[in-house]
Amino acid sequence: MLAIQILDYIGVFVFAVSGVSAAASKKLDLFGGVIIAFVTALGGGTVRDVLIDAPIAWMENTEYVYIALGGSLFAFTFRDTVKKIRKSLFLFDSIGIGLFTIIGLQKAIGFGFSYDIAIILGVITATFGGVIRDILCNDIPLIFRKEIYATACIAGAVIYSIGDYFQLQTELNILISCLTVTGIRTWAVYKKVSMPVINDRL
Amino acid sequence: MLAIQILDYIGVFVFAVSGVSAAASKKLDLFGGVIIAFVTALGGGTVRDVLIDAPIAWMENTEYVYIALGGSLFAFTFRDTVKKIRKSLFLFDSIGIGLFTIIGLQKAIGFGFSYDIAIILGVITATFGGVIRDILCNDIPLIFRKEIYATACIAGAVIYSIGDYFQLQTELNILISCLTVTGIRTWAVYKKVSMPVINDRL
Amino acid sequence: MLAIQILDYIGVFVFAVSGVSAAASKKLDLFGGVIIAFVTALGGGTVRDVLIDAPIAWMENTEYVYIALGGSLFAFTFRDTVKKIRKSLFLFDSIGIGLFTIIGLQKAIGFGFSYDIAIILGVITATFGGVIRDILCNDIPLIFRKEIYATACIAGAVIYSIGDYFQLQTELNILISCLTVTGIRTWAVYKKVSMPVINDRL
């Protein structure tokens, strides 16, 4: 499972970079940038751990703090590079979302929660970092407005749950469900597909 | 206590409907609508359970998730109907607020907290769903600005606490204190009474 | 340690007063003012206690609730006085920040967390009350934008941690590290020093 661990670290790093970008667009200072980077990268897992009453992941495994800090410093130092490699970052961001969903889902299942609650907790893990980032930046959260994002997480979480129920081999299950999340999200952004807006004539 | 259980379910349902209305006014997408519905309906109890370190109610009793989801789908499907029955919804909303206050208060008392802290937790249960809804929608929370709402909750919570202290029969106590909340709120909206704004000349 | 206890109480009182000022500038009503006062004064410690899974401080030691309430009522009643003594309040605010940082840090160390995590929790204790206040008031948190504030907390927390590691006498360590926070913050405001903003040319 070393590959998963490494991808998880990369996901945290990339989320931190995207947090700094959001902070920069709001003309925040360096401290604000680090905080936004932290909540983007670690906020979703923190909310999940508070809800399931687990020790907070980054407080137990402090390497996450340093990876998020590293992502912030990287984004501060190489602002131009970050803009150039935006597409590669998007790919890692999409992989991160998939992994965060499944890691949150697995943790909730491990804590004895039923699949429906575990799916919600998986989606919270992947999305609430961005939600808190947008609240701190005084925006309506992006995922409520524009993108197939949470929907991709839900799809991947449901597929993992079905695989888990039928005792599919775990590594294979993670691979399939993560690829589902990453694939749907990448496809949606590429094709500019978005969720319908609520209105009087659905 | 079956009547209380049913009214509690109706309260969650109606809160979810009102969440979708808030989301629609901000032109959020369907996913955003469901999330706002969930936090409006379940957010207050979630904050309470995190503070008193109890298992989160909707994670233990998953029917709440489906009732909130049902409220969302109802609001999506019958947007015109929702507008027409707005007055009936307001009544159930006011009943919901009363019940949520007393349920939160009872739970806090059951966890051994003193009346003053339990009153705060009752008010949090009834109001913080709406507070988080407004934060996510990028508004200053409505209850800080316009309505006798929290004040009604505090009044009902104090009355319940007095009744509880003097060992009033529980069902009767719930009835009296919930009617207090619902009555004050309905009266205030009907009479357009509101709290004074803070200013230099109070 | 009586002096520390009294300064802690004064810190909570002054934070509550500053919360009412923020609420008044947004034309909130009295209830909104009390809530903003409470979250400003008690929000940072609440987030810390949720993260380390400790009983929430103000729910165990209810005098904090009454001190925050007292600060609110003082601010409502003596709005003109509050404006006149703004400079004295700023001093107590800066002392409060220093104390809150070190109290949070000590508590985290006492719960067995490593220094790096404890420093983060100390800073959260001192700053997140103001962050939640600004979110509720629909502003981008002030500390992300304008002031040497969190930086002062981090400096004091690091100094306390070094002193603690070398088993410096606790009262002396508190004194030095709190004075560091208060000193840096006062100096920065006096000299109008602020953190650099993130931009393309750091």
Short mmCIF file of C-alpha atoms in Angstrom, two decimals, chain C residues 20-105:
data_model
loop_
_atom_site.label_atom_id
_atom_site.label_comp_id
_atom_site.label_asym_id
_atom_site.label_seq_id
_atom_site.Cartn_x
_atom_site.Cartn_y
_atom_site.Cartn_z
CA VAL C 20 -19.79 43.38 20.51
CA SER C 21 -17.93 46.16 18.68
CA ALA C 22 -17.64 43.96 15.58
CA ALA C 23 -21.33 43.06 15.81
CA ALA C 24 -22.35 46.70 16.25
CA SER C 25 -20.44 47.72 13.12
CA LYS C 26 -22.55 45.17 11.21
CA LYS C 27 -25.79 46.46 12.75
CA LEU C 28 -26.59 43.14 14.38
CA ASP C 29 -29.26 42.90 17.07
CA LEU C 30 -28.61 42.28 20.77
CA PHE C 31 -28.77 38.51 20.46
CA GLY C 32 -26.35 38.61 17.54
CA GLY C 33 -24.06 40.78 19.66
CA VAL C 34 -24.02 38.28 22.52
CA ILE C 35 -23.32 35.37 20.17
CA ILE C 36 -20.47 37.20 18.45
CA ALA C 37 -19.11 38.15 21.88
CA PHE C 38 -19.24 34.50 22.99
CA VAL C 39 -17.53 33.10 19.89
CA THR C 40 -14.85 35.78 19.96
CA ALA C 41 -14.10 35.11 23.63
CA LEU C 42 -14.61 31.35 23.80
CA GLY C 43 -14.42 30.09 20.18
CA GLY C 44 -10.67 29.53 20.03
CA GLY C 45 -10.62 27.38 23.16
CA THR C 46 -13.69 25.51 21.94
CA VAL C 47 -12.01 24.54 18.65
CA ARG C 48 -8.89 23.49 20.58
CA ASP C 49 -10.90 21.32 22.99
CA VAL C 50 -12.84 19.69 20.14
CA LEU C 51 -9.57 18.88 18.34
CA ILE C 52 -7.83 17.38 21.38
CA ASP C 53 -11.09 15.69 22.47
CA ALA C 54 -11.12 17.42 25.87
CA PRO C 55 -14.30 18.55 27.63
CA ILE C 56 -15.03 22.08 26.38
CA ALA C 57 -13.51 24.52 28.91
CA TRP C 58 -16.54 26.83 29.26
CA MET C 59 -18.87 23.85 29.72
CA GLU C 60 -16.77 22.62 32.64
CA ASN C 61 -15.96 26.02 34.15
CA THR C 62 -19.17 27.96 33.64
CA GLU C 63 -17.74 31.19 35.03
CA TYR C 64 -16.31 31.78 31.53
CA VAL C 65 -19.86 31.98 30.17
CA TYR C 66 -20.77 34.64 32.72
CA ILE C 67 -17.59 36.62 32.12
CA ALA C 68 -18.30 36.66 28.38
CA LEU C 69 -21.90 37.63 29.12
CA GLY C 70 -20.64 40.34 31.47
CA GLY C 71 -18.33 41.67 28.75
CA SER C 72 -21.29 41.81 26.34
CA LEU C 73 -23.52 43.66 28.77
CA PHE C 74 -20.69 46.06 29.63
CA ALA C 75 -20.17 46.79 25.94
CA PHE C 76 -23.91 47.29 25.34
CA THR C 77 -24.27 49.62 28.30
CA PHE C 78 -21.09 51.67 28.01
CA ARG C 79 -20.62 52.00 24.27
CA ASP C 80 -19.18 55.51 24.60
CA THR C 81 -16.82 54.47 27.38
CA VAL C 82 -15.65 51.52 25.28
CA LYS C 83 -14.67 53.93 22.52
CA LYS C 84 -12.77 56.16 24.95
CA ILE C 85 -10.78 53.36 26.57
CA ARG C 86 -9.97 51.71 23.25
CA LYS C 87 -6.24 51.97 23.88
CA SER C 88 -6.44 50.31 27.28
CA LEU C 89 -8.63 47.61 25.75
CA PHE C 90 -6.02 47.06 23.04
CA LEU C 91 -3.41 46.44 25.71
CA PHE C 92 -5.59 43.88 27.53
CA ASP C 93 -6.46 42.33 24.17
CA SER C 94 -2.76 41.86 23.44
CA ILE C 95 -2.18 40.41 26.91
CA GLY C 96 -5.18 38.12 26.35
CA ILE C 97 -3.75 36.85 23.07
CA GLY C 98 -0.46 36.02 24.74
CA LEU C 99 -2.13 34.20 27.63
CA PHE C 100 -4.59 32.32 25.41
CA THR C 101 -1.68 31.10 23.28
CA ILE C 102 0.27 29.80 26.25
CA ILE C 103 -2.78 28.33 28.03
CA GLY C 104 -3.72 26.45 24.84
CA LEU C 105 -0.15 25.30 24.37
#
